[in-house]
Amino acid sequence: MKIAIIGAGNMGGALARGLAKGSMISTSDIFVSNPSTAKLDALKEEFPEINVTTCNCHAAASADIVILAVKPWKVTEVLNEINPCLDYTRQAVASMVGGLSTAQLSEWLDRGDGVLPATYLIIPNTAIATMSSMTFIASARSSDVQDRFLLDVFNELGVAMLVDEG
């Protein structure tokens, strides 16, 4: 299972570090994109097998789960950029963006063809970098298999719970 993290700031970087330290996802199956290279270079130095890029589409196209870890005002720009690169039949889209609902995320992902990906809201804390996070996960249009996998991944990074979005 490959995971793309769009954004290497505090939360995106912490998630990448936690995943790389764990055993659920191979470090070579983690893709991180960021517009500037300093944070990517730091990740690559710490975890040489991690995949880093400044191209959000490159990271997203390679993944089974695409996790948005950007500032709220960047979400639509990033989604507009990666949407053509996504395959909704095989990829899930998750957001760690504060204040974003699955309904809003789905609206922005809607291509007008009636097909939408499984979507998740993930609310961790930066302790995820040390595998000590408490993470809440809400989902829409996901399968039990997808939910279980995401819970397993985030339980390795601390404690995770699937919760109702409300």
Short mmCIF file of N, CA and C in Angstrom, two decimals, residues 1-158:
data_model
loop_
_atom_site.label_atom_id
_atom_site.label_comp_id
_atom_site.label_asym_id
_atom_site.label_seq_id
_atom_site.Cartn_x
_atom_site.Cartn_y
_atom_site.Cartn_z
N MET A 1 0.85 -1.17 0.00
CA MET A 1 0.00 0.00 0.00
C MET A 1 0.90 1.23 0.00
N LYS A 2 0.66 2.14 -0.92
CA LYS A 2 1.47 3.35 -1.04
C LYS A 2 0.67 4.55 -0.55
N ILE A 3 1.36 5.43 0.17
CA ILE A 3 0.73 6.62 0.73
C ILE A 3 1.46 7.86 0.24
N ALA A 4 0.68 8.83 -0.23
CA ALA A 4 1.24 10.13 -0.60
C ALA A 4 0.80 11.15 0.43
N ILE A 5 1.72 11.98 0.85
CA ILE A 5 1.43 13.07 1.77
C ILE A 5 1.73 14.36 1.01
N ILE A 6 0.69 15.15 0.82
CA ILE A 6 0.86 16.42 0.11
C ILE A 6 1.05 17.50 1.17
N GLY A 7 2.28 17.95 1.30
CA GLY A 7 2.64 18.93 2.32
C GLY A 7 3.60 18.33 3.32
N ALA A 8 4.75 18.96 3.51
CA ALA A 8 5.77 18.44 4.42
C ALA A 8 6.00 19.38 5.60
N GLY A 9 4.97 20.14 5.96
CA GLY A 9 5.07 21.05 7.11
C GLY A 9 5.01 20.27 8.41
N ASN A 10 4.56 20.92 9.48
CA ASN A 10 4.55 20.28 10.80
C ASN A 10 3.79 18.95 10.80
N MET A 11 2.55 18.95 10.32
CA MET A 11 1.75 17.73 10.37
C MET A 11 2.16 16.72 9.29
N GLY A 12 2.36 17.18 8.07
CA GLY A 12 2.75 16.28 7.00
C GLY A 12 4.11 15.64 7.27
N GLY A 13 5.05 16.45 7.74
CA GLY A 13 6.36 15.94 8.08
C GLY A 13 6.32 14.97 9.24
N ALA A 14 5.51 15.29 10.25
CA ALA A 14 5.37 14.40 11.41
C ALA A 14 4.76 13.06 10.98
N LEU A 15 3.75 13.11 10.13
CA LEU A 15 3.14 11.87 9.64
C LEU A 15 4.14 11.05 8.84
N ALA A 16 4.89 11.68 7.96
CA ALA A 16 5.90 10.96 7.17
C ALA A 16 6.93 10.29 8.07
N ARG A 17 7.37 10.99 9.10
CA ARG A 17 8.36 10.42 10.03
C ARG A 17 7.78 9.23 10.80
N GLY A 18 6.55 9.38 11.27
CA GLY A 18 5.92 8.28 11.99
C GLY A 18 5.73 7.06 11.11
N LEU A 19 5.24 7.27 9.89
CA LEU A 19 5.06 6.14 8.96
C LEU A 19 6.38 5.46 8.65
N ALA A 20 7.43 6.26 8.44
CA ALA A 20 8.75 5.69 8.11
C ALA A 20 9.32 4.88 9.27
N LYS A 21 8.98 5.24 10.49
CA LYS A 21 9.47 4.50 11.66
C LYS A 21 8.67 3.23 11.90
N GLY A 22 7.48 3.15 11.34
CA GLY A 22 6.62 2.00 11.56
C GLY A 22 6.92 0.83 10.64
N SER A 23 6.11 -0.20 10.76
CA SER A 23 6.31 -1.39 9.94
C SER A 23 5.15 -1.65 8.98
N MET A 24 4.07 -0.89 9.09
CA MET A 24 2.89 -1.13 8.24
C MET A 24 3.14 -0.70 6.78
N ILE A 25 3.87 0.39 6.60
CA ILE A 25 4.14 0.94 5.28
C ILE A 25 5.65 0.96 5.07
N SER A 26 6.10 0.37 3.99
CA SER A 26 7.52 0.42 3.67
C SER A 26 7.91 1.87 3.40
N THR A 27 9.07 2.27 3.87
CA THR A 27 9.52 3.65 3.66
C THR A 27 9.56 3.97 2.17
N SER A 28 9.87 3.00 1.34
CA SER A 28 9.92 3.24 -0.11
C SER A 28 8.53 3.40 -0.72
N ASP A 29 7.48 3.14 0.06
CA ASP A 29 6.09 3.33 -0.40
C ASP A 29 5.47 4.61 0.14
N ILE A 30 6.30 5.49 0.71
CA ILE A 30 5.85 6.79 1.20
C ILE A 30 6.33 7.85 0.22
N PHE A 31 5.39 8.67 -0.26
CA PHE A 31 5.68 9.74 -1.20
C PHE A 31 5.29 11.06 -0.53
N VAL A 32 6.18 12.01 -0.49
CA VAL A 32 5.91 13.30 0.14
C VAL A 32 6.21 14.40 -0.87
N SER A 33 5.24 15.31 -1.02
CA SER A 33 5.48 16.45 -1.90
C SER A 33 5.37 17.74 -1.10
N ASN A 34 6.12 18.73 -1.56
CA ASN A 34 6.14 20.04 -0.92
C ASN A 34 6.67 21.03 -1.95
N PRO A 35 6.18 22.27 -1.94
CA PRO A 35 6.64 23.22 -2.95
C PRO A 35 8.10 23.64 -2.82
N SER A 36 8.63 23.64 -1.61
CA SER A 36 10.04 23.98 -1.42
C SER A 36 10.79 22.72 -0.99
N THR A 37 12.09 22.72 -1.23
CA THR A 37 12.85 21.49 -1.03
C THR A 37 13.48 21.32 0.35
N ALA A 38 13.57 22.36 1.16
CA ALA A 38 14.29 22.25 2.44
C ALA A 38 13.70 21.16 3.32
N LYS A 39 12.38 21.13 3.47
CA LYS A 39 11.75 20.11 4.32
C LYS A 39 11.85 18.73 3.69
N LEU A 40 11.79 18.67 2.38
CA LEU A 40 11.95 17.39 1.67
C LEU A 40 13.36 16.86 1.84
N ASP A 41 14.35 17.74 1.74
CA ASP A 41 15.74 17.33 1.92
C ASP A 41 15.97 16.79 3.33
N ALA A 42 15.36 17.41 4.33
CA ALA A 42 15.50 16.95 5.72
C ALA A 42 14.89 15.55 5.87
N LEU A 43 13.72 15.33 5.27
CA LEU A 43 13.09 14.00 5.33
C LEU A 43 13.98 12.96 4.64
N LYS A 44 14.49 13.30 3.48
CA LYS A 44 15.32 12.37 2.70
C LYS A 44 16.61 12.04 3.44
N GLU A 45 17.17 13.03 4.13
CA GLU A 45 18.39 12.77 4.90
C GLU A 45 18.11 11.81 6.06
N GLU A 46 16.96 11.99 6.70
CA GLU A 46 16.58 11.14 7.83
C GLU A 46 16.15 9.75 7.38
N PHE A 47 15.45 9.69 6.25
CA PHE A 47 14.92 8.42 5.73
C PHE A 47 15.24 8.33 4.24
N PRO A 48 16.43 7.84 3.88
CA PRO A 48 16.87 7.84 2.48
C PRO A 48 15.94 7.14 1.49
N GLU A 49 15.16 6.18 1.95
CA GLU A 49 14.28 5.44 1.02
C GLU A 49 12.96 6.15 0.74
N ILE A 50 12.65 7.20 1.48
CA ILE A 50 11.39 7.92 1.28
C ILE A 50 11.44 8.63 -0.08
N ASN A 51 10.30 8.72 -0.75
CA ASN A 51 10.21 9.39 -2.04
C ASN A 51 9.77 10.84 -1.82
N VAL A 52 10.54 11.79 -2.31
CA VAL A 52 10.20 13.20 -2.16
C VAL A 52 10.14 13.86 -3.54
N THR A 53 9.28 14.84 -3.65
CA THR A 53 9.11 15.55 -4.92
C THR A 53 8.48 16.91 -4.66
N THR A 54 8.68 17.82 -5.59
CA THR A 54 7.99 19.10 -5.54
C THR A 54 6.73 19.07 -6.41
N CYS A 55 6.46 17.92 -7.04
CA CYS A 55 5.30 17.76 -7.92
C CYS A 55 4.19 16.99 -7.20
N ASN A 56 3.14 17.69 -6.82
CA ASN A 56 2.02 17.05 -6.12
C ASN A 56 1.40 15.93 -6.95
N CYS A 57 1.28 16.14 -8.26
CA CYS A 57 0.68 15.13 -9.14
C CYS A 57 1.51 13.85 -9.14
N HIS A 58 2.82 13.99 -9.19
CA HIS A 58 3.69 12.82 -9.19
C HIS A 58 3.48 12.00 -7.91
N ALA A 59 3.43 12.67 -6.78
CA ALA A 59 3.21 11.97 -5.51
C ALA A 59 1.83 11.32 -5.48
N ALA A 60 0.80 12.06 -5.86
CA ALA A 60 -0.57 11.56 -5.78
C ALA A 60 -0.81 10.38 -6.70
N ALA A 61 -0.30 10.44 -7.92
CA ALA A 61 -0.55 9.38 -8.90
C ALA A 61 0.03 8.05 -8.46
N SER A 62 1.06 8.08 -7.63
CA SER A 62 1.75 6.87 -7.20
C SER A 62 1.08 6.17 -6.02
N ALA A 63 0.08 6.80 -5.41
CA ALA A 63 -0.41 6.34 -4.11
C ALA A 63 -1.77 5.65 -4.17
N ASP A 64 -2.01 4.84 -3.15
CA ASP A 64 -3.34 4.26 -2.93
C ASP A 64 -4.17 5.19 -2.06
N ILE A 65 -3.49 5.88 -1.15
CA ILE A 65 -4.14 6.86 -0.28
C ILE A 65 -3.37 8.17 -0.40
N VAL A 66 -4.08 9.25 -0.71
CA VAL A 66 -3.49 10.57 -0.82
C VAL A 66 -3.95 11.38 0.38
N ILE A 67 -3.00 11.85 1.18
CA ILE A 67 -3.32 12.60 2.39
C ILE A 67 -2.93 14.06 2.21
N LEU A 68 -3.92 14.93 2.35
CA LEU A 68 -3.68 16.37 2.24
C LEU A 68 -3.25 16.91 3.60
N ALA A 69 -2.07 17.50 3.64
CA ALA A 69 -1.54 18.09 4.88
C ALA A 69 -1.07 19.50 4.56
N VAL A 70 -2.00 20.30 4.05
CA VAL A 70 -1.69 21.67 3.64
C VAL A 70 -2.52 22.66 4.45
N LYS A 71 -2.19 23.92 4.34
CA LYS A 71 -2.96 24.96 5.01
C LYS A 71 -4.36 25.04 4.39
N PRO A 72 -5.36 25.39 5.17
CA PRO A 72 -6.74 25.43 4.64
C PRO A 72 -6.90 26.26 3.38
N TRP A 73 -6.19 27.37 3.27
CA TRP A 73 -6.35 28.23 2.10
C TRP A 73 -5.66 27.67 0.85
N LYS A 74 -4.92 26.55 0.98
CA LYS A 74 -4.25 25.93 -0.16
C LYS A 74 -5.01 24.71 -0.71
N VAL A 75 -6.06 24.28 -0.01
CA VAL A 75 -6.73 23.03 -0.37
C VAL A 75 -7.26 23.05 -1.80
N THR A 76 -8.02 24.05 -2.17
CA THR A 76 -8.61 24.05 -3.52
C THR A 76 -7.53 24.10 -4.58
N GLU A 77 -6.49 24.87 -4.37
CA GLU A 77 -5.38 24.92 -5.33
C GLU A 77 -4.74 23.55 -5.51
N VAL A 78 -4.47 22.87 -4.40
CA VAL A 78 -3.85 21.55 -4.44
C VAL A 78 -4.79 20.53 -5.07
N LEU A 79 -6.06 20.55 -4.69
CA LEU A 79 -7.01 19.60 -5.28
C LEU A 79 -7.17 19.83 -6.78
N ASN A 80 -7.21 21.07 -7.21
CA ASN A 80 -7.29 21.35 -8.65
C ASN A 80 -6.06 20.82 -9.38
N GLU A 81 -4.93 20.86 -8.72
CA GLU A 81 -3.69 20.38 -9.32
C GLU A 81 -3.66 18.85 -9.41
N ILE A 82 -4.06 18.16 -8.34
CA ILE A 82 -3.92 16.70 -8.33
C ILE A 82 -5.13 15.96 -8.89
N ASN A 83 -6.30 16.60 -8.96
CA ASN A 83 -7.50 15.91 -9.38
C ASN A 83 -7.34 15.17 -10.71
N PRO A 84 -6.72 15.77 -11.74
CA PRO A 84 -6.55 15.04 -13.00
C PRO A 84 -5.64 13.80 -12.87
N CYS A 85 -4.85 13.74 -11.82
CA CYS A 85 -3.90 12.64 -11.62
C CYS A 85 -4.49 11.51 -10.78
N LEU A 86 -5.69 11.70 -10.25
CA LEU A 86 -6.29 10.72 -9.35
C LEU A 86 -7.17 9.73 -10.10
N ASP A 87 -7.16 8.50 -9.63
CA ASP A 87 -8.04 7.44 -10.13
C ASP A 87 -8.98 7.06 -9.00
N TYR A 88 -10.20 7.59 -9.04
CA TYR A 88 -11.14 7.41 -7.95
C TYR A 88 -11.54 5.96 -7.72
N THR A 89 -11.34 5.09 -8.68
CA THR A 89 -11.72 3.68 -8.50
C THR A 89 -10.72 2.92 -7.64
N ARG A 90 -9.51 3.45 -7.49
CA ARG A 90 -8.50 2.73 -6.69
C ARG A 90 -7.85 3.57 -5.59
N GLN A 91 -8.14 4.86 -5.55
CA GLN A 91 -7.49 5.73 -4.58
C GLN A 91 -8.50 6.34 -3.61
N ALA A 92 -8.04 6.51 -2.37
CA ALA A 92 -8.81 7.24 -1.36
C ALA A 92 -8.11 8.57 -1.13
N VAL A 93 -8.88 9.57 -0.75
CA VAL A 93 -8.33 10.89 -0.45
C VAL A 93 -8.65 11.22 1.00
N ALA A 94 -7.62 11.56 1.75
CA ALA A 94 -7.79 11.90 3.16
C ALA A 94 -7.29 13.32 3.40
N SER A 95 -7.87 13.97 4.38
CA SER A 95 -7.48 15.33 4.71
C SER A 95 -7.12 15.45 6.18
N MET A 96 -6.01 16.13 6.43
CA MET A 96 -5.64 16.51 7.79
C MET A 96 -5.82 18.01 7.96
N VAL A 97 -6.56 18.61 7.03
CA VAL A 97 -6.77 20.06 7.02
C VAL A 97 -7.86 20.42 8.02
N GLY A 98 -7.57 21.31 8.93
CA GLY A 98 -8.54 21.73 9.93
C GLY A 98 -9.73 22.44 9.32
N GLY A 99 -10.92 22.14 9.84
CA GLY A 99 -12.14 22.83 9.43
C GLY A 99 -12.73 22.36 8.12
N LEU A 100 -12.21 21.30 7.54
CA LEU A 100 -12.72 20.78 6.27
C LEU A 100 -13.61 19.57 6.53
N SER A 101 -14.79 19.55 5.94
CA SER A 101 -15.72 18.42 6.10
C SER A 101 -15.58 17.46 4.92
N THR A 102 -16.07 16.24 5.10
CA THR A 102 -16.07 15.30 3.98
C THR A 102 -16.99 15.81 2.87
N ALA A 103 -18.06 16.50 3.23
CA ALA A 103 -18.97 17.06 2.21
C ALA A 103 -18.25 18.10 1.36
N GLN A 104 -17.49 19.00 2.00
CA GLN A 104 -16.75 20.02 1.25
C GLN A 104 -15.67 19.37 0.40
N LEU A 105 -14.95 18.42 0.97
CA LEU A 105 -13.91 17.71 0.22
C LEU A 105 -14.52 17.01 -0.99
N SER A 106 -15.65 16.35 -0.80
CA SER A 106 -16.32 15.66 -1.90
C SER A 106 -16.78 16.64 -2.98
N GLU A 107 -17.28 17.79 -2.55
CA GLU A 107 -17.71 18.81 -3.52
C GLU A 107 -16.53 19.25 -4.38
N TRP A 108 -15.39 19.47 -3.77
CA TRP A 108 -14.21 19.90 -4.52
C TRP A 108 -13.64 18.79 -5.40
N LEU A 109 -13.86 17.53 -5.02
CA LEU A 109 -13.37 16.40 -5.81
C LEU A 109 -14.34 16.00 -6.92
N ASP A 110 -15.57 16.49 -6.88
CA ASP A 110 -16.61 16.09 -7.83
C ASP A 110 -16.25 16.52 -9.25
N ARG A 111 -16.14 15.54 -10.12
CA ARG A 111 -15.83 15.80 -11.53
C ARG A 111 -17.10 15.86 -12.38
N GLY A 112 -18.25 15.69 -11.73
CA GLY A 112 -19.52 15.76 -12.45
C GLY A 112 -19.94 14.46 -13.10
N ASP A 113 -19.22 13.37 -12.84
CA ASP A 113 -19.56 12.09 -13.45
C ASP A 113 -20.21 11.11 -12.47
N GLY A 114 -20.48 11.58 -11.25
CA GLY A 114 -21.11 10.73 -10.25
C GLY A 114 -20.16 9.79 -9.53
N VAL A 115 -18.88 9.82 -9.86
CA VAL A 115 -17.89 8.96 -9.23
C VAL A 115 -17.07 9.80 -8.25
N LEU A 116 -17.02 9.35 -7.02
CA LEU A 116 -16.22 10.02 -6.00
C LEU A 116 -15.38 8.98 -5.27
N PRO A 117 -14.21 9.38 -4.80
CA PRO A 117 -13.37 8.44 -4.05
C PRO A 117 -13.85 8.30 -2.61
N ALA A 118 -13.38 7.28 -1.94
CA ALA A 118 -13.52 7.21 -0.49
C ALA A 118 -12.78 8.41 0.07
N THR A 119 -13.36 9.08 1.03
CA THR A 119 -12.70 10.23 1.64
C THR A 119 -12.64 10.07 3.14
N TYR A 120 -11.59 10.64 3.71
CA TYR A 120 -11.37 10.57 5.15
C TYR A 120 -10.97 11.92 5.69
N LEU A 121 -11.37 12.18 6.92
CA LEU A 121 -10.81 13.27 7.70
C LEU A 121 -9.96 12.60 8.78
N ILE A 122 -8.73 13.05 8.89
CA ILE A 122 -7.80 12.48 9.86
C ILE A 122 -7.37 13.60 10.79
N ILE A 123 -7.57 13.40 12.08
CA ILE A 123 -7.20 14.42 13.05
C ILE A 123 -6.20 13.81 14.03
N PRO A 124 -4.90 13.94 13.71
CA PRO A 124 -3.85 13.46 14.62
C PRO A 124 -3.27 14.63 15.39
N ASN A 125 -2.17 14.38 16.08
CA ASN A 125 -1.37 15.48 16.64
C ASN A 125 0.09 15.21 16.28
N THR A 126 0.96 16.18 16.51
CA THR A 126 2.34 16.04 16.06
C THR A 126 3.10 14.92 16.77
N ALA A 127 2.54 14.37 17.84
CA ALA A 127 3.16 13.21 18.50
C ALA A 127 3.16 12.00 17.57
N ILE A 128 2.52 12.14 16.43
CA ILE A 128 2.51 11.06 15.44
C ILE A 128 3.93 10.76 14.97
N ALA A 129 4.82 11.75 15.00
CA ALA A 129 6.21 11.57 14.59
C ALA A 129 6.93 10.58 15.49
N THR A 130 6.50 10.50 16.75
CA THR A 130 7.13 9.58 17.70
C THR A 130 6.24 8.38 18.00
N MET A 131 5.23 8.19 17.14
CA MET A 131 4.31 7.06 17.25
C MET A 131 3.52 7.10 18.57
N SER A 132 3.14 8.31 18.99
CA SER A 132 2.42 8.49 20.25
C SER A 132 1.18 9.36 20.09
N SER A 133 0.60 9.38 18.91
CA SER A 133 -0.53 10.26 18.62
C SER A 133 -1.87 9.66 19.05
N MET A 134 -2.81 10.52 19.30
CA MET A 134 -4.22 10.13 19.38
C MET A 134 -4.83 10.66 18.10
N THR A 135 -5.36 9.78 17.28
CA THR A 135 -5.88 10.16 15.96
C THR A 135 -7.34 9.78 15.83
N PHE A 136 -8.15 10.74 15.40
CA PHE A 136 -9.55 10.49 15.10
C PHE A 136 -9.71 10.46 13.59
N ILE A 137 -10.50 9.50 13.10
CA ILE A 137 -10.70 9.33 11.66
C ILE A 137 -12.19 9.25 11.38
N ALA A 138 -12.66 10.07 10.44
CA ALA A 138 -14.04 10.01 9.97
C ALA A 138 -13.99 9.68 8.48
N SER A 139 -15.00 8.96 7.99
CA SER A 139 -14.95 8.53 6.60
C SER A 139 -16.27 8.76 5.88
N ALA A 140 -16.17 8.76 4.55
CA ALA A 140 -17.35 8.82 3.68
C ALA A 140 -17.05 7.95 2.47
N ARG A 141 -18.01 7.14 2.07
CA ARG A 141 -17.92 6.26 0.90
C ARG A 141 -16.75 5.29 0.97
N SER A 142 -16.35 4.89 2.13
CA SER A 142 -15.23 3.97 2.27
C SER A 142 -15.76 2.56 2.54
N SER A 143 -14.90 1.59 2.29
CA SER A 143 -15.25 0.20 2.58
C SER A 143 -14.72 -0.19 3.95
N ASP A 144 -15.23 -1.27 4.49
CA ASP A 144 -14.73 -1.78 5.77
C ASP A 144 -13.25 -2.12 5.67
N VAL A 145 -12.83 -2.64 4.52
CA VAL A 145 -11.42 -3.00 4.32
C VAL A 145 -10.55 -1.74 4.37
N GLN A 146 -10.98 -0.67 3.69
CA GLN A 146 -10.23 0.59 3.72
C GLN A 146 -10.17 1.16 5.14
N ASP A 147 -11.31 1.14 5.82
CA ASP A 147 -11.36 1.65 7.20
C ASP A 147 -10.41 0.88 8.10
N ARG A 148 -10.44 -0.45 8.00
CA ARG A 148 -9.60 -1.29 8.85
C ARG A 148 -8.12 -1.01 8.59
N PHE A 149 -7.77 -0.89 7.32
CA PHE A 149 -6.37 -0.62 6.97
C PHE A 149 -5.91 0.71 7.56
N LEU A 150 -6.71 1.75 7.35
CA LEU A 150 -6.33 3.07 7.87
C LEU A 150 -6.24 3.06 9.39
N LEU A 151 -7.18 2.39 10.04
CA LEU A 151 -7.12 2.27 11.50
C LEU A 151 -5.85 1.53 11.94
N ASP A 152 -5.51 0.46 11.25
CA ASP A 152 -4.30 -0.29 11.59
C ASP A 152 -3.05 0.58 11.45
N VAL A 153 -2.98 1.34 10.35
CA VAL A 153 -1.83 2.21 10.12
C VAL A 153 -1.72 3.24 11.25
N PHE A 154 -2.82 3.90 11.56
CA PHE A 154 -2.76 4.96 12.56
C PHE A 154 -2.68 4.42 13.99
N ASN A 155 -3.14 3.20 14.23
CA ASN A 155 -2.94 2.59 15.54
C ASN A 155 -1.47 2.26 15.76
N GLU A 156 -0.73 2.00 14.70
CA GLU A 156 0.70 1.80 14.85
C GLU A 156 1.40 3.11 15.24
N LEU A 157 0.77 4.23 14.92
CA LEU A 157 1.35 5.54 15.19
C LEU A 157 0.80 6.13 16.49
N GLY A 158 0.21 5.31 17.31
CA GLY A 158 -0.39 5.74 18.58
C GLY A 158 -1.69 5.01 18.76
#
